[in-house]
C-alpha cells in the first residue's frame, strides 16, 4: 500500500533524539537543559536495562584510582587504537556521570559513606558502580522520570525507517507505528542518533530484539563515516542450554567464585590456556577465544558448547546469583544438580559512527552517542565501559545537538518525506524460496561462520560472497505490504553492517583486541595503528577510507 507524504502526520521539534536506551535519555536531558524543545522517539529500551556494572573512576573503593588511571586502562585495553580525544572526555566525564545520577536521585550502595565499587576485568582498580536491583534498569527509570519532569516529549513503540535529508542536512526522521500502521514524520533542527549497536546480526547474540543495526546503515547512507567496525566483542559464556535461557550471559564472577568450565572430555580446559589460574584472572575477551578454540577443535559437546559447571559451587554462593538461578530453575534446570551449557555470543560493537569531541558526526544536523558512535573503545572495550559510554557520550551528543542546531528555514517537507518513503515502497518482483526471516537468518549464520571470534582470509572471502548473494536475493524480493517492506529495509541495514564488518576484517591483516586472524596472529603497529573507515559511495554502496588516530 502506497502512503502519500501529505497524509503523514508531522511533529516539529528543535532536537530529535532517536533511541530510548541510556544514551538516548542522557542526550535528551542534556539537550533539554540547554533550553531547546526535545522529542525522543524509539522502539523499546534496547540493551541498557541489562547493564550490571558502570565504570566511574571516583576512587571510593581505592583512592589510587583517578581519571588518568582510567585513561591509561582504556588505551591499554583498546590496544592503542582509541581516539584519545574521546578517551579524555570519557575519563573525566564518567566521574561527572556519577554525580549527575546521584543528583537526580539514583542511589548507589555505600559502605562507610563511600560508594561500593566492583572490580571488572581489564580495569586496574575496582571502579564499577552497581545497583543490586539492576543498574541499567534503575538508572533508566530515574533518567526517564527526570526527562518527563523537565519537559522532554517521548514517543515510544516507533520504528525509525529513515532520516529526513535536505541536500545533505539531516533534518528529522520518518518513523513507522506498527500499532496503527501509520507513518509519522518528525522534523528537527538537529538529530541525535542513539539507536545502539549491531543487534542480532550473528546467530549467537546477547542483543535484545529491538536493536537492528539500523543506526550504522542509516548514518552511513546519510553521509557519516563508520570506523573500527571489525571489532565485535563476544561475551565468553552465554547460555545455549536450557533453551529457555538461550542468550543469557552466565556471570564470569561465578567462575571467580569457583564454578568450572569443562569440555566434552571432562577436562577443565582453561588451565591449558591460563596455567595456574584456569578460569580466574583472565580478560573476558581472551576467555571467549579459549572457549571457541575448544569448540572449533572438536572438544566441545555435540551442540558446540562447553559445560559451565555450577554444581561444584557451595550452595549458598550459587544461590546468591539470584536472577540466574531463578531463570535456570524456571527453565526446569536446577543449577545445584545440573549445569547449563554455554558458548561465546556477540555482545557489543566497539566501532560505530565517527564523532568529534562534541558528538558531531560531520554531517550537518547529525550527532551520535552511546553504542552507535565509535572510537573511544579502540579494539576492545573494558568491562563496565558500555554504560559509562552511554552516559558520557549521550550527554555530549545532547549538548552538541542543542548548540549545533541548524538555522531554521523553509523546506519542502512533503518532498523530503517522499524521498524517505521511496526506500519503503521499493520492491522487487520475484517471490524467492527464501523469505525475509530466512534471509535474515542466513546473514546471521554467515556472520558467525565467516567473521566470528576467529577469522581467516578464506572464511572472510566466503562470507563476502555469501552476503553478496543474500543481498542479491533481498533486492529481488517482492514485498506487497508496508510491514514487509519495512522488514526488507531492516534486512538491508543488516546486510550493509555485516558487509562492512567483513570488509574491515578482511583488510585488517593483523590480530588486535577483538579482531583475531588465524592467518595474521600478530599485532602489527607499523601498518595498522589506524582506523579503517567507511563512507557512502553515493550509490547505495560504501568505500574505504583510512582514518588516522586522533
Ligand atoms: C545483555 C547485555 C548486558 C550488558 N551488560 C553490560 C554491563 O554490565 N556493563 C556495561 O558497561 N555494558 C553492558 N552491556 C553493553 C551496554 O548495555 C550497551 O553498550 C549500552 O546499553 C548501549 O546503550 P545505548 O543507549 O547506546 O543503546 P541501547 O540501550 O541498546 O538503546 C538503543 C535504543 O535504540 C532503539 N532503536 C534501535 N533501532 C531502532 C529503530 N530502527 N527505530 C527505533 N528505535 C530503535 C532501541 O529500541 C533502544 O531504545 C550489556 C549489553 C547486553 C546486550
Short mmCIF file of N, CA, C and O in Angstrom, two decimals, residues 222-316:
data_model
loop_
_atom_site.label_atom_id
_atom_site.label_comp_id
_atom_site.label_asym_id
_atom_site.label_seq_id
_atom_site.Cartn_x
_atom_site.Cartn_y
_atom_site.Cartn_z
N UNK A 222 23.54 8.54 5.05
CA UNK A 222 23.32 9.99 5.09
C UNK A 222 24.63 10.77 5.26
O UNK A 222 24.60 11.93 5.65
N UNK A 223 25.76 10.13 5.02
CA UNK A 223 27.00 10.89 4.91
C UNK A 223 27.97 10.76 6.06
O UNK A 223 29.08 11.30 5.99
N UNK A 224 27.60 10.03 7.14
CA UNK A 224 28.56 9.88 8.25
C UNK A 224 29.57 8.79 7.90
O UNK A 224 29.36 8.01 6.97
N UNK A 225 30.66 8.77 8.67
CA UNK A 225 31.67 7.73 8.44
C UNK A 225 31.63 6.71 9.58
O UNK A 225 31.40 7.07 10.73
N UNK A 226 31.86 5.46 9.24
CA UNK A 226 31.92 4.41 10.26
C UNK A 226 33.37 4.00 10.44
O UNK A 226 34.10 3.87 9.45
N UNK A 227 33.76 3.78 11.71
CA UNK A 227 35.14 3.33 11.95
C UNK A 227 35.15 2.10 12.87
O UNK A 227 34.19 1.86 13.60
N UNK A 228 36.25 1.36 12.80
CA UNK A 228 36.53 0.24 13.73
C UNK A 228 35.44 -0.83 13.75
O UNK A 228 35.25 -1.50 14.78
N UNK A 229 34.74 -1.01 12.64
CA UNK A 229 33.60 -1.93 12.66
C UNK A 229 34.03 -3.41 12.75
O UNK A 229 33.19 -4.27 13.04
N UNK A 230 35.31 -3.69 12.49
CA UNK A 230 35.75 -5.09 12.58
C UNK A 230 35.82 -5.58 14.03
O UNK A 230 35.93 -6.78 14.28
N UNK A 231 35.72 -4.65 14.98
CA UNK A 231 35.90 -5.04 16.38
C UNK A 231 34.55 -5.32 17.05
O UNK A 231 33.89 -4.41 17.56
N UNK A 232 34.17 -6.57 17.02
CA UNK A 232 32.90 -7.00 17.63
C UNK A 232 33.25 -7.80 18.89
O UNK A 232 34.05 -8.72 18.83
N UNK A 233 32.66 -7.41 20.01
CA UNK A 233 33.00 -8.11 21.23
C UNK A 233 32.06 -9.30 21.46
O UNK A 233 30.85 -9.17 21.27
N UNK A 234 32.66 -10.41 21.83
CA UNK A 234 31.89 -11.62 22.15
C UNK A 234 31.95 -11.87 23.66
O UNK A 234 33.02 -11.82 24.24
N UNK A 235 30.81 -12.11 24.23
CA UNK A 235 30.74 -12.49 25.65
C UNK A 235 31.12 -13.97 25.71
O UNK A 235 30.66 -14.77 24.89
N UNK A 236 31.98 -14.40 26.68
CA UNK A 236 32.53 -15.76 26.60
C UNK A 236 31.56 -16.89 26.95
O UNK A 236 31.62 -17.95 26.35
N UNK A 237 30.67 -16.67 27.93
CA UNK A 237 29.90 -17.81 28.44
C UNK A 237 28.40 -17.48 28.43
O UNK A 237 27.81 -17.08 29.42
N UNK A 238 27.80 -17.66 27.26
CA UNK A 238 26.39 -17.32 27.08
C UNK A 238 25.59 -18.62 26.95
O UNK A 238 25.98 -19.53 26.21
N UNK A 239 24.49 -18.69 27.66
CA UNK A 239 23.73 -19.94 27.75
C UNK A 239 23.14 -20.35 26.39
O UNK A 239 22.56 -19.52 25.69
N UNK A 240 23.34 -21.62 26.05
CA UNK A 240 22.71 -22.21 24.86
C UNK A 240 21.65 -23.21 25.33
O UNK A 240 20.58 -23.33 24.76
N UNK A 241 21.97 -23.94 26.40
CA UNK A 241 21.02 -24.86 27.02
C UNK A 241 20.97 -24.60 28.50
O UNK A 241 22.02 -24.40 29.09
N UNK A 242 19.83 -24.57 29.16
CA UNK A 242 18.49 -24.85 28.64
C UNK A 242 18.00 -23.80 27.64
O UNK A 242 18.30 -22.62 27.79
N UNK A 243 17.26 -24.27 26.67
CA UNK A 243 16.80 -23.44 25.55
C UNK A 243 16.09 -22.17 26.04
O UNK A 243 16.28 -21.08 25.51
N UNK A 244 15.30 -22.29 27.11
CA UNK A 244 14.53 -21.14 27.58
C UNK A 244 15.45 -20.03 28.10
O UNK A 244 15.02 -18.89 28.27
N UNK A 245 16.71 -20.35 28.38
CA UNK A 245 17.65 -19.33 28.88
C UNK A 245 18.64 -18.94 27.78
O UNK A 245 19.65 -18.27 28.05
N UNK A 246 18.39 -19.35 26.55
CA UNK A 246 19.32 -19.07 25.45
C UNK A 246 19.58 -17.57 25.37
O UNK A 246 18.66 -16.76 25.44
N UNK A 247 20.85 -17.18 25.27
CA UNK A 247 21.20 -15.76 25.17
C UNK A 247 21.52 -15.13 26.53
O UNK A 247 22.01 -14.02 26.60
N UNK A 248 21.26 -15.87 27.63
CA UNK A 248 21.56 -15.31 28.96
C UNK A 248 23.05 -15.50 29.28
O UNK A 248 23.56 -16.61 29.22
N UNK A 249 23.72 -14.38 29.59
CA UNK A 249 25.14 -14.50 29.94
C UNK A 249 25.25 -15.14 31.30
O UNK A 249 24.57 -14.71 32.23
N UNK A 250 26.12 -16.15 31.44
CA UNK A 250 26.42 -16.63 32.79
C UNK A 250 27.47 -15.66 33.35
O UNK A 250 28.37 -15.23 32.62
N UNK A 251 27.37 -15.31 34.63
CA UNK A 251 28.32 -14.31 35.16
C UNK A 251 29.73 -14.87 35.26
O UNK A 251 29.93 -15.95 35.83
N UNK A 252 30.70 -14.12 34.71
CA UNK A 252 32.09 -14.59 34.86
C UNK A 252 32.50 -14.51 36.33
O UNK A 252 33.40 -15.22 36.76
N UNK A 253 31.81 -13.64 37.09
CA UNK A 253 32.09 -13.57 38.54
C UNK A 253 31.86 -14.93 39.20
O UNK A 253 32.53 -15.29 40.17
N UNK A 254 30.93 -15.72 38.65
CA UNK A 254 30.65 -17.06 39.21
C UNK A 254 31.86 -17.98 39.01
O UNK A 254 32.13 -18.86 39.82
N UNK A 255 32.58 -17.74 37.90
CA UNK A 255 33.80 -18.53 37.67
C UNK A 255 34.85 -18.12 38.71
O UNK A 255 35.60 -18.94 39.23
N UNK A 256 34.89 -16.82 38.99
CA UNK A 256 35.81 -16.32 40.03
C UNK A 256 35.47 -16.93 41.38
O UNK A 256 36.35 -17.18 42.21
N UNK A 257 34.20 -17.24 41.59
CA UNK A 257 33.77 -17.83 42.86
C UNK A 257 33.99 -19.33 42.92
O UNK A 257 33.72 -19.96 43.95
N UNK A 258 34.40 -19.94 41.80
CA UNK A 258 34.73 -21.37 41.85
C UNK A 258 34.01 -22.26 40.86
O UNK A 258 34.26 -23.48 40.84
N UNK A 259 33.08 -21.74 40.04
CA UNK A 259 32.46 -22.59 39.01
C UNK A 259 33.53 -22.97 37.98
O UNK A 259 34.52 -22.26 37.82
N UNK A 260 33.34 -24.11 37.31
CA UNK A 260 34.35 -24.60 36.35
C UNK A 260 33.82 -24.55 34.92
O UNK A 260 32.62 -24.68 34.71
N UNK A 261 34.75 -24.42 33.97
CA UNK A 261 34.41 -24.62 32.56
C UNK A 261 35.00 -25.97 32.15
O UNK A 261 36.21 -26.20 32.33
N UNK A 262 34.16 -26.83 31.59
CA UNK A 262 34.57 -28.21 31.33
C UNK A 262 34.22 -28.58 29.89
O UNK A 262 33.14 -28.23 29.41
N UNK A 263 35.16 -29.27 29.19
CA UNK A 263 34.87 -29.66 27.81
C UNK A 263 34.23 -31.05 27.74
O UNK A 263 33.97 -31.66 28.78
N UNK A 264 34.05 -31.56 26.52
CA UNK A 264 33.35 -32.85 26.36
C UNK A 264 34.14 -34.01 26.97
O UNK A 264 33.57 -35.06 27.27
N UNK A 265 35.47 -33.83 27.15
CA UNK A 265 36.27 -34.90 27.76
C UNK A 265 36.30 -34.79 29.28
O UNK A 265 37.08 -35.47 29.95
N UNK A 266 35.53 -33.88 29.84
CA UNK A 266 35.51 -33.71 31.30
C UNK A 266 36.70 -32.90 31.80
O UNK A 266 36.98 -32.87 33.00
N UNK A 267 37.43 -32.24 30.89
CA UNK A 267 38.66 -31.53 31.27
C UNK A 267 38.38 -30.05 31.60
O UNK A 267 37.60 -29.41 30.88
N UNK A 268 38.98 -29.55 32.66
CA UNK A 268 38.91 -28.11 32.94
C UNK A 268 39.94 -27.42 32.05
O UNK A 268 41.06 -27.11 32.45
N UNK A 269 39.53 -27.17 30.81
CA UNK A 269 40.47 -26.78 29.76
C UNK A 269 41.13 -25.43 29.99
O UNK A 269 42.19 -25.16 29.43
N UNK A 270 40.53 -24.56 30.78
CA UNK A 270 41.11 -23.22 30.92
C UNK A 270 42.51 -23.26 31.51
O UNK A 270 43.31 -22.36 31.30
N UNK A 271 42.85 -24.35 32.25
CA UNK A 271 44.21 -24.44 32.81
C UNK A 271 45.26 -24.60 31.72
O UNK A 271 46.42 -24.23 31.90
N UNK A 272 44.84 -25.16 30.57
CA UNK A 272 45.79 -25.28 29.45
C UNK A 272 46.13 -23.90 28.88
O UNK A 272 47.22 -23.64 28.43
N UNK A 273 45.15 -23.00 28.87
CA UNK A 273 45.35 -21.68 28.28
C UNK A 273 45.88 -20.67 29.31
O UNK A 273 46.54 -19.71 28.96
N UNK A 274 45.53 -20.89 30.56
CA UNK A 274 45.83 -19.89 31.59
C UNK A 274 46.43 -20.62 32.80
O UNK A 274 45.81 -20.73 33.86
N UNK A 275 47.69 -21.15 32.60
CA UNK A 275 48.27 -22.02 33.61
C UNK A 275 48.28 -21.37 35.00
O UNK A 275 48.59 -20.19 35.13
N UNK A 276 47.93 -22.17 35.98
CA UNK A 276 47.96 -21.68 37.36
C UNK A 276 46.70 -20.96 37.79
O UNK A 276 46.42 -20.85 38.97
N UNK A 277 45.94 -20.44 36.81
CA UNK A 277 44.75 -19.65 37.19
C UNK A 277 43.45 -20.22 36.64
O UNK A 277 42.38 -19.94 37.18
N UNK A 278 43.51 -20.97 35.56
CA UNK A 278 42.29 -21.54 35.00
C UNK A 278 41.28 -20.49 34.58
O UNK A 278 41.59 -19.61 33.77
N UNK A 279 40.09 -20.55 35.16
CA UNK A 279 39.01 -19.62 34.77
C UNK A 279 39.17 -18.24 35.39
O UNK A 279 38.41 -17.33 35.09
N UNK A 280 40.16 -18.12 36.31
CA UNK A 280 40.31 -16.84 37.02
C UNK A 280 41.42 -15.99 36.39
O UNK A 280 42.27 -16.49 35.68
N UNK A 281 41.38 -14.70 36.73
CA UNK A 281 42.42 -13.76 36.30
C UNK A 281 42.69 -13.82 34.79
O UNK A 281 43.83 -13.97 34.35
N UNK A 282 41.64 -13.72 34.03
CA UNK A 282 41.78 -13.66 32.57
C UNK A 282 40.70 -12.74 32.03
O UNK A 282 39.57 -12.75 32.53
N UNK A 283 41.08 -11.91 31.04
CA UNK A 283 40.10 -10.99 30.45
C UNK A 283 39.00 -11.80 29.77
O UNK A 283 39.27 -12.85 29.18
N UNK A 284 37.79 -11.22 29.78
CA UNK A 284 36.65 -11.92 29.16
C UNK A 284 36.92 -12.21 27.68
O UNK A 284 36.59 -13.27 27.18
N UNK A 285 37.52 -11.21 26.99
CA UNK A 285 37.74 -11.38 25.55
C UNK A 285 38.67 -12.56 25.29
O UNK A 285 38.47 -13.32 24.34
N UNK A 286 39.69 -12.73 26.16
CA UNK A 286 40.63 -13.85 25.96
C UNK A 286 39.93 -15.17 26.28
O UNK A 286 40.14 -16.17 25.61
N UNK A 287 39.12 -15.15 27.33
CA UNK A 287 38.40 -16.38 27.69
C UNK A 287 37.49 -16.83 26.54
O UNK A 287 37.40 -18.02 26.22
N UNK A 288 36.86 -15.85 25.88
CA UNK A 288 35.97 -16.18 24.76
C UNK A 288 36.76 -16.91 23.67
O UNK A 288 36.29 -17.89 23.09
N UNK A 289 37.99 -16.45 23.40
CA UNK A 289 38.82 -17.10 22.37
C UNK A 289 39.15 -18.54 22.76
O UNK A 289 39.16 -19.44 21.92
N UNK A 290 39.43 -18.76 24.06
CA UNK A 290 39.77 -20.11 24.52
C UNK A 290 38.56 -21.04 24.39
O UNK A 290 38.68 -22.16 23.89
N UNK A 291 37.39 -20.57 24.79
CA UNK A 291 36.18 -21.41 24.72
C UNK A 291 35.91 -21.76 23.26
O UNK A 291 35.64 -22.92 22.91
N UNK A 292 36.03 -20.77 22.38
CA UNK A 292 35.75 -21.00 20.96
C UNK A 292 36.76 -22.00 20.37
O UNK A 292 36.39 -22.84 19.54
N UNK A 293 38.02 -21.91 20.81
CA UNK A 293 39.04 -22.85 20.31
C UNK A 293 38.68 -24.28 20.70
O UNK A 293 38.79 -25.21 19.89
N UNK A 294 38.24 -24.47 21.95
CA UNK A 294 37.83 -25.82 22.37
C UNK A 294 36.76 -26.36 21.43
O UNK A 294 36.80 -27.51 21.01
N UNK A 295 35.77 -25.51 21.14
CA UNK A 295 34.65 -25.95 20.29
C UNK A 295 35.15 -26.22 18.87
O UNK A 295 34.89 -27.26 18.29
N UNK A 296 35.93 -25.25 18.32
CA UNK A 296 36.42 -25.40 16.93
C UNK A 296 37.29 -26.63 16.76
O UNK A 296 37.32 -27.25 15.69
N UNK A 297 38.06 -26.99 17.80
CA UNK A 297 38.98 -28.12 17.68
C UNK A 297 38.33 -29.44 18.09
O UNK A 297 39.01 -30.44 18.31
N UNK A 298 37.00 -29.42 18.26
CA UNK A 298 36.27 -30.68 18.45
C UNK A 298 36.17 -31.16 19.88
O UNK A 298 35.81 -32.31 20.13
N UNK A 299 36.53 -30.33 20.84
CA UNK A 299 36.44 -30.78 22.23
C UNK A 299 35.18 -30.25 22.94
O UNK A 299 35.06 -30.34 24.15
N UNK A 300 34.28 -29.66 22.13
CA UNK A 300 33.02 -29.20 22.71
C UNK A 300 32.00 -30.32 22.72
O UNK A 300 32.26 -31.43 22.24
N UNK A 301 30.83 -30.05 23.26
CA UNK A 301 29.75 -31.03 23.24
C UNK A 301 29.11 -31.04 21.85
O UNK A 301 29.38 -30.14 21.04
N UNK A 302 28.25 -32.03 21.55
CA UNK A 302 27.68 -32.10 20.19
C UNK A 302 26.95 -30.83 19.77
O UNK A 302 26.88 -30.52 18.58
N UNK A 303 26.41 -30.06 20.71
CA UNK A 303 25.72 -28.82 20.31
C UNK A 303 26.68 -27.62 20.33
O UNK A 303 26.26 -26.47 20.48
N UNK A 304 27.99 -27.89 20.16
CA UNK A 304 29.00 -26.83 20.11
C UNK A 304 28.97 -25.94 21.35
O UNK A 304 28.89 -24.70 21.26
N UNK A 305 29.01 -26.58 22.48
CA UNK A 305 29.02 -25.84 23.75
C UNK A 305 30.08 -26.43 24.67
O UNK A 305 30.64 -27.49 24.36
N UNK A 306 30.34 -25.76 25.76
CA UNK A 306 31.09 -26.37 26.87
C UNK A 306 30.19 -26.28 28.11
O UNK A 306 29.18 -25.56 28.11
N UNK A 307 30.59 -27.01 29.15
CA UNK A 307 29.76 -27.05 30.36
C UNK A 307 30.21 -25.94 31.31
O UNK A 307 31.41 -25.76 31.55
N UNK A 308 29.24 -25.20 31.80
CA UNK A 308 29.52 -24.20 32.84
C UNK A 308 29.12 -24.87 34.14
O UNK A 308 27.94 -24.88 34.51
N UNK A 309 30.10 -25.48 34.83
CA UNK A 309 29.73 -26.34 35.96
C UNK A 309 29.43 -25.55 37.22
O UNK A 309 30.32 -25.14 37.96
N UNK A 310 28.13 -25.37 37.42
CA UNK A 310 27.66 -24.64 38.61
C UNK A 310 27.57 -25.57 39.81
O UNK A 310 27.49 -25.10 40.95
N UNK A 311 27.58 -26.89 39.57
CA UNK A 311 27.30 -27.84 40.66
C UNK A 311 28.44 -27.90 41.67
O UNK A 311 28.25 -28.39 42.77
N UNK A 312 29.64 -27.42 41.27
CA UNK A 312 30.78 -27.50 42.19
C UNK A 312 30.82 -26.32 43.18
O UNK A 312 31.65 -26.28 44.08
N UNK A 313 29.92 -25.35 42.98
CA UNK A 313 29.91 -24.18 43.87
C UNK A 313 29.20 -24.51 45.18
O UNK A 313 28.21 -25.25 45.16
N UNK A 314 29.67 -23.95 46.29
CA UNK A 314 28.89 -24.11 47.52
C UNK A 314 27.49 -23.55 47.31
O UNK A 314 27.32 -22.50 46.66
N UNK A 315 26.48 -24.24 47.85
CA UNK A 315 25.08 -23.88 47.57
C UNK A 315 24.79 -22.41 47.90
O UNK A 315 24.16 -21.70 47.11
N UNK A 316 25.30 -21.94 49.05
CA UNK A 316 24.96 -20.56 49.46
C UNK A 316 25.52 -19.56 48.45
O UNK A 316 24.87 -18.56 48.10
#
